[in-house]
mmCIF file of C-alpha atoms in Angstrom:
data_model
loop_
_atom_site.group_PDB
_atom_site.id
_atom_site.type_symbol
_atom_site.label_atom_id
_atom_site.label_comp_id
_atom_site.label_asym_id
_atom_site.label_seq_id
_atom_site.Cartn_x
_atom_site.Cartn_y
_atom_site.Cartn_z
ATOM 1 C CA MET A 25 84.209 118.117 90.366
ATOM 2 C CA LYS A 26 84.585 114.351 89.913
ATOM 3 C CA ILE A 27 82.884 111.588 91.763
ATOM 4 C CA SER A 28 83.919 108.265 91.824
ATOM 5 C CA ALA A 29 80.330 106.922 92.425
ATOM 6 C CA ARG A 30 78.531 104.669 89.875
ATOM 7 C CA ASN A 31 75.271 105.682 90.598
ATOM 8 C CA ARG A 32 73.981 109.178 89.950
ATOM 9 C CA PHE A 33 70.637 110.649 89.477
ATOM 10 C CA SER A 34 69.297 113.476 88.400
ATOM 11 C CA GLY A 35 66.091 115.076 90.419
ATOM 12 C CA ARG A 36 64.466 117.651 91.873
ATOM 13 C CA VAL A 37 63.325 117.773 95.922
ATOM 14 C CA VAL A 38 59.895 116.741 96.712
ATOM 15 C CA ARG A 39 60.160 117.094 100.262
ATOM 16 C CA VAL A 40 62.439 117.972 103.190
ATOM 17 C CA GLU A 41 61.287 116.965 106.680
ATOM 18 C CA ARG A 42 63.730 116.864 109.747
ATOM 19 C CA GLU A 43 63.404 113.507 111.576
ATOM 20 C CA GLY A 44 65.767 114.122 114.731
ATOM 21 C CA VAL A 45 69.220 115.025 114.186
ATOM 22 C CA LEU A 46 68.838 113.996 110.296
ATOM 23 C CA VAL A 47 66.778 115.124 107.398
ATOM 24 C CA LYS A 48 64.453 113.142 105.448
ATOM 25 C CA VAL A 49 65.095 113.923 101.686
ATOM 26 C CA TRP A 50 62.786 113.022 99.143
ATOM 27 C CA VAL A 51 64.130 113.575 95.026
ATOM 28 C CA ALA A 52 61.778 112.472 92.269
ATOM 29 C CA VAL A 53 63.965 110.915 89.406
ATOM 30 C CA GLU A 54 62.107 111.133 86.256
ATOM 31 C CA LYS A 55 61.232 107.237 85.688
ATOM 32 C CA VAL A 56 62.519 105.451 88.376
ATOM 33 C CA ASP A 57 60.218 107.693 91.120
ATOM 34 C CA GLU A 58 61.150 108.560 94.579
ATOM 35 C CA VAL A 59 64.702 108.223 96.023
ATOM 36 C CA THR A 60 64.673 108.995 99.520
ATOM 37 C CA THR A 61 67.789 109.442 101.297
ATOM 38 C CA LEU A 62 68.873 110.509 105.184
ATOM 39 C CA ILE A 63 71.754 113.103 105.489
ATOM 40 C CA THR A 64 72.296 115.663 108.638
ATOM 41 C CA CYS A 65 70.973 118.274 109.553
ATOM 42 C CA GLU A 66 74.101 120.583 108.964
ATOM 43 C CA ALA A 67 74.490 118.748 105.678
ATOM 44 C CA ALA A 68 71.314 120.136 104.755
ATOM 45 C CA LYS A 69 71.732 123.610 105.932
ATOM 46 C CA GLU A 70 74.874 123.907 104.413
ATOM 47 C CA LEU A 71 73.637 123.055 100.458
ATOM 48 C CA GLU A 72 70.283 125.555 101.892
ATOM 49 C CA LEU A 73 68.281 122.633 100.583
ATOM 50 C CA LYS A 74 64.757 123.283 100.088
ATOM 51 C CA GLU A 75 61.991 122.018 97.557
ATOM 52 C CA GLY A 76 62.033 122.131 93.906
ATOM 53 C CA ASP A 77 65.811 122.175 94.404
ATOM 54 C CA ASN A 78 67.499 120.410 91.657
ATOM 55 C CA VAL A 79 70.141 117.733 92.617
ATOM 56 C CA GLU A 80 71.263 114.889 92.446
ATOM 57 C CA ALA A 81 71.210 111.301 94.540
ATOM 58 C CA VAL A 82 73.981 110.040 93.964
ATOM 59 C CA PHE A 83 75.275 106.533 95.849
ATOM 60 C CA LYS A 84 78.532 103.601 95.565
ATOM 61 C CA ALA A 85 77.738 100.772 93.730
ATOM 62 C CA THR A 86 78.925 98.946 96.864
ATOM 63 C CA GLU A 87 75.922 100.216 98.577
ATOM 64 C CA VAL A 88 73.197 98.423 96.390
ATOM 65 C CA ILE A 89 71.730 95.247 97.207
ATOM 66 C CA ILE A 90 69.992 93.187 95.359
ATOM 67 C CA VAL A 91 66.731 90.894 95.835
ATOM 68 C CA LYS A 92 65.719 88.798 93.198
ATOM 69 C CA GLY A 93 62.268 88.339 91.620
ATOM 70 C CA GLY A 94 61.154 91.690 91.734
ATOM 71 C CA GLY A 95 58.064 93.383 92.397
ATOM 72 C CA MET B 17 48.124 101.855 102.443
ATOM 73 C CA ARG B 18 50.812 100.597 104.939
ATOM 74 C CA VAL B 19 50.757 96.849 105.736
ATOM 75 C CA LYS B 20 52.718 95.113 108.208
ATOM 76 C CA PRO B 21 53.430 92.083 108.709
ATOM 77 C CA LYS B 22 51.913 90.434 112.327
ATOM 78 C CA VAL B 23 52.577 87.050 114.087
ATOM 79 C CA LYS B 24 50.404 84.994 116.628
ATOM 80 C CA VAL B 25 52.156 82.989 119.204
ATOM 81 C CA TRP B 26 49.940 79.766 120.687
ATOM 82 C CA LEU B 27 51.510 76.841 121.989
ATOM 83 C CA GLU B 28 51.032 73.605 121.406
ATOM 84 C CA ALA B 29 50.712 70.159 122.950
ATOM 85 C CA ASP B 30 50.518 67.263 121.148
ATOM 86 C CA GLY B 31 49.783 69.085 117.921
ATOM 87 C CA GLU B 32 46.399 70.814 119.330
ATOM 88 C CA SER B 33 46.484 74.326 120.784
ATOM 89 C CA VAL B 34 47.138 75.138 124.453
ATOM 90 C CA ILE B 35 47.242 78.704 124.802
ATOM 91 C CA GLY B 36 47.441 81.149 122.938
ATOM 92 C CA LYS B 37 46.796 85.165 123.753
ATOM 93 C CA GLY B 38 43.589 84.792 124.828
ATOM 94 C CA GLY B 39 45.000 81.988 127.610
ATOM 95 C CA ALA B 40 47.941 83.889 128.061
ATOM 96 C CA GLU B 41 45.764 87.037 128.899
ATOM 97 C CA LEU B 42 43.745 85.259 131.386
ATOM 98 C CA LEU B 43 46.367 83.036 133.192
ATOM 99 C CA LYS B 44 48.634 86.177 133.649
ATOM 100 C CA ALA B 45 45.261 88.056 135.015
ATOM 101 C CA ILE B 46 44.711 84.998 137.252
ATOM 102 C CA LEU B 47 48.451 85.838 138.717
ATOM 103 C CA ASP B 48 47.716 88.818 138.995
ATOM 104 C CA GLU B 49 44.215 88.797 140.669
ATOM 105 C CA GLY B 50 44.295 85.586 142.838
ATOM 106 C CA SER B 51 40.991 84.806 141.671
ATOM 107 C CA LEU B 52 39.078 83.668 138.811
ATOM 108 C CA LYS B 53 35.767 86.421 140.054
ATOM 109 C CA ALA B 54 38.305 89.311 139.712
ATOM 110 C CA ALA B 55 40.319 87.715 136.689
ATOM 111 C CA SER B 56 37.299 87.544 134.181
ATOM 112 C CA GLU B 57 36.266 90.342 135.856
ATOM 113 C CA LYS B 58 39.201 92.341 134.629
ATOM 114 C CA LEU B 59 39.122 90.976 131.208
ATOM 115 C CA GLY B 60 35.371 91.279 130.193
ATOM 116 C CA VAL B 61 34.406 87.648 130.091
ATOM 117 C CA SER B 62 32.022 85.611 132.127
ATOM 118 C CA TYR B 63 33.279 83.969 134.855
ATOM 119 C CA LYS B 64 31.937 80.426 133.334
ATOM 120 C CA TYR B 65 33.529 81.837 130.035
ATOM 121 C CA ALA B 66 36.554 81.658 131.981
ATOM 122 C CA TRP B 67 36.078 79.008 133.795
ATOM 123 C CA ASN B 68 35.550 76.812 130.322
ATOM 124 C CA TYR B 69 38.506 78.765 128.619
ATOM 125 C CA LEU B 70 40.592 76.625 131.896
ATOM 126 C CA ARG B 71 39.059 73.463 131.396
ATOM 127 C CA ILE B 72 39.802 73.185 128.067
ATOM 128 C CA ILE B 73 43.425 74.494 128.421
ATOM 129 C CA GLU B 74 43.846 71.550 131.280
ATOM 130 C CA ASP B 75 41.846 68.592 129.162
ATOM 131 C CA LYS B 76 44.548 69.470 126.591
ATOM 132 C CA LEU B 77 47.536 70.026 128.827
ATOM 133 C CA LYS B 78 46.307 67.187 131.360
ATOM 134 C CA THR B 79 47.415 68.277 133.858
ATOM 135 C CA LYS B 80 46.097 71.868 136.540
ATOM 136 C CA VAL B 81 47.083 75.041 135.581
ATOM 137 C CA VAL B 82 45.089 77.125 138.394
ATOM 138 C CA THR B 83 43.982 75.487 141.784
ATOM 139 C CA SER B 84 41.265 77.009 143.367
ATOM 140 C CA THR B 85 40.140 77.417 147.306
ATOM 141 C CA ARG B 86 36.969 78.586 149.118
ATOM 142 C CA GLY B 87 37.572 81.431 150.778
ATOM 143 C CA GLY B 88 35.200 80.925 154.098
ATOM 144 C CA SER B 89 33.931 84.024 153.205
ATOM 145 C CA GLY B 90 32.549 82.858 149.984
ATOM 146 C CA ARG B 91 35.823 84.486 147.989
ATOM 147 C CA GLY B 92 37.025 81.959 146.591
ATOM 148 C CA LYS B 93 40.853 82.192 145.340
ATOM 149 C CA THR B 94 42.486 80.850 142.205
ATOM 150 C CA VAL B 95 46.194 80.976 141.604
ATOM 151 C CA LEU B 96 48.162 79.402 138.912
ATOM 152 C CA THR B 97 49.649 76.100 139.760
ATOM 153 C CA GLU B 98 53.302 75.784 138.699
ATOM 154 C CA THR B 99 52.660 74.149 135.572
ATOM 155 C CA GLY B 100 50.326 77.236 135.320
ATOM 156 C CA LYS B 101 53.066 79.255 135.674
ATOM 157 C CA ARG B 102 55.568 77.691 133.552
ATOM 158 C CA LEU B 103 53.095 77.842 130.852
ATOM 159 C CA LEU B 104 52.631 81.609 130.801
ATOM 160 C CA LEU B 105 56.040 82.684 131.015
ATOM 161 C CA LYS B 106 56.697 79.769 128.163
ATOM 162 C CA TYR B 107 54.168 81.653 126.249
ATOM 163 C CA ALA B 108 55.413 85.203 127.249
ATOM 164 C CA ARG B 109 59.078 84.824 126.287
ATOM 165 C CA PHE B 110 58.047 82.908 122.936
ATOM 166 C CA SER B 111 55.858 86.047 122.118
ATOM 167 C CA ARG B 112 57.958 88.229 123.321
ATOM 168 C CA PHE B 113 61.198 87.763 121.688
ATOM 169 C CA LEU B 114 59.126 87.138 117.976
ATOM 170 C CA ASN B 115 57.595 90.395 118.330
ATOM 171 C CA SER B 116 60.559 91.896 119.194
ATOM 172 C CA VAL B 117 62.518 90.270 115.754
ATOM 173 C CA LEU B 118 59.413 91.502 113.863
ATOM 174 C CA GLU B 119 60.130 95.172 114.930
ATOM 175 C CA ASN B 120 63.560 95.204 114.193
ATOM 176 C CA PRO B 121 64.506 96.641 111.452
ATOM 177 C CA GLU B 122 68.047 95.054 111.389
ATOM 178 C CA MET B 123 66.659 91.591 111.751
ATOM 179 C CA TRP B 124 64.580 91.889 108.203
ATOM 180 C CA GLU B 125 67.459 93.307 106.469
ATOM 181 C CA ALA B 126 69.418 90.041 107.964
ATOM 182 C CA CYS B 127 66.424 88.290 105.602
ATOM 183 C CA GLY B 128 66.954 90.440 102.745
ATOM 184 C CA LEU B 129 63.277 91.258 103.295
ATOM 185 C CA SER B 130 62.775 94.831 104.323
ATOM 186 C CA ILE B 131 64.782 97.872 105.067
ATOM 187 C CA PRO B 132 63.670 101.006 107.022
ATOM 188 C CA ASP B 133 63.785 103.851 104.981
ATOM 189 C CA LYS B 134 64.598 102.350 101.765
ATOM 190 C CA ASN B 135 64.610 103.216 98.362
ATOM 191 C CA THR B 136 63.399 99.859 96.190
ATOM 192 C CA VAL B 137 63.406 99.855 92.957
ATOM 193 C CA PRO B 138 62.229 97.283 90.323
ATOM 194 C CA GLY B 139 64.431 96.101 87.096
ATOM 195 C CA ARG B 140 65.821 94.242 84.762
ATOM 196 C CA VAL B 141 69.258 92.841 84.667
ATOM 197 C CA LYS B 142 71.184 94.181 82.302
ATOM 198 C CA LEU B 143 74.821 93.322 82.795
ATOM 199 C CA VAL B 144 76.921 90.488 84.854
ATOM 200 C CA LYS B 145 80.052 91.110 84.970
ATOM 201 C CA VAL B 146 82.241 88.186 87.661
ATOM 202 C CA GLU B 147 85.509 89.253 88.304
ATOM 203 C CA GLY B 148 87.420 87.891 91.420
ATOM 204 C CA PRO B 149 85.654 88.559 94.469
ATOM 205 C CA VAL B 150 83.591 90.837 92.889
ATOM 206 C CA ALA B 151 80.503 91.360 90.731
ATOM 207 C CA LEU B 152 79.600 93.880 88.805
ATOM 208 C CA VAL B 153 75.633 93.656 87.554
ATOM 209 C CA LYS B 154 73.815 96.435 85.925
ATOM 210 C CA ILE B 155 70.325 97.027 86.277
ATOM 211 C CA GLU B 156 68.096 99.136 84.181
ATOM 212 C CA VAL B 157 65.563 100.317 86.143
ATOM 213 C CA GLY B 158 63.887 102.553 83.133
ATOM 214 C CA LYS B 159 65.151 103.545 79.464
ATOM 215 C CA PRO B 160 67.993 104.597 80.027
ATOM 216 C CA ILE B 161 68.384 104.751 83.756
ATOM 217 C CA GLU B 162 70.776 101.995 84.429
ATOM 218 C CA ILE B 163 71.599 101.362 88.234
ATOM 219 C CA VAL B 164 75.673 99.239 89.230
ATOM 220 C CA ALA B 165 75.782 97.218 91.909
ATOM 221 C CA ALA B 166 79.256 95.881 92.961
ATOM 222 C CA ILE B 167 77.968 92.249 94.963
ATOM 223 C CA SER B 168 80.386 89.290 96.302
ATOM 224 C CA SER B 169 80.647 86.982 93.235
ATOM 225 C CA ASP B 170 79.142 84.373 95.788
ATOM 226 C CA SER B 171 75.846 86.237 96.298
ATOM 227 C CA ALA B 172 75.642 86.535 92.756
ATOM 228 C CA GLU B 173 75.884 83.139 92.271
ATOM 229 C CA GLU B 174 73.706 82.175 95.281
ATOM 230 C CA LEU B 175 71.401 84.614 93.369
ATOM 231 C CA ASP B 176 71.497 82.781 90.288
ATOM 232 C CA LEU B 177 72.100 86.639 88.226
ATOM 233 C CA LYS B 178 71.483 86.472 84.720
ATOM 234 C CA LEU B 179 70.439 88.883 81.771
ATOM 235 C CA GLY B 180 67.236 89.766 81.841
ATOM 236 C CA ASP B 181 66.516 88.199 85.896
ATOM 237 C CA LYS B 182 63.677 90.728 87.082
ATOM 238 C CA VAL B 183 65.565 91.861 90.085
ATOM 239 C CA THR B 184 64.434 94.727 93.084
ATOM 240 C CA VAL B 185 67.676 97.274 93.958
ATOM 241 C CA ILE B 186 67.524 98.281 97.447
ATOM 242 C CA ILE B 187 69.248 101.309 98.045
ATOM 243 C CA LYS B 188 69.738 102.345 101.862
ATOM 244 C CA ALA B 189 68.763 105.955 102.519
ATOM 245 C CA THR B 190 71.582 106.893 104.641
ATOM 246 C CA GLU B 191 74.169 105.803 101.309
ATOM 247 C CA VAL B 192 72.932 107.721 99.361
ATOM 248 C CA MET B 193 74.179 111.277 98.860
ATOM 249 C CA ILE B 194 72.825 114.895 97.723
ATOM 250 C CA ASN B 195 74.948 116.659 95.044
ATOM 251 C CA LYS B 196 73.784 120.600 95.016
ATOM 252 C CA GLU B 197 74.793 122.176 91.622
ATOM 253 C CA GLU B 198 76.370 125.861 92.174
ATOM 254 C CA PRO B 199 73.860 128.118 91.206
ATOM 255 C CA THR B 200 75.665 129.210 87.455
#
């Protein structure tokens, strides 16, 4: 499957935590630290997400916010 | 360690503090209890301390915030004057508003200061390409990893984004999708 999203980071699921109807997933991405994502429980179930899974964190360029000054 | 911003609210008159949290608590206790003695007991301070506190407020405002009457059986009553009530109300309103702002993540987001469930990554601008209303920005967040951001040209101009600039990239957690490869 081809995806248009400009940002794709391969990583490993290090933590999965249910928060109401959402599931918070921590993906460890090499050289970037961790990327967290909130997905629906349904999605997590469908993907059978669990710790140790190799996944890709994907997001569109239009969803990126830039703050100048860094830190 | 997680740190959180807090605000302290106080009201000033002619550049001098009139009431802050402590003063507002005292006025509220007087309003609830109807007596300075009961109010000071409720707050766990001495009657003298509470009395002095009120005098300081009144000195600064140059007007009374409470009126006291002596009860026949020696039980004095203290109630807030209109000024006292207004002062308390004003403090409560400001305090409530400012605290609600602090607790409101959307407010922080609007200021670009903080976003809950966010991913912040420091990086360096590698490319700024402005084309019409949209600017494409590439940020290196760790060799050779780059994040691509499409922001409005206005934003890019406002931030004065240039090659090599140190920036922080924020990606809202709700905007990140997970792609899990099928086992092969």
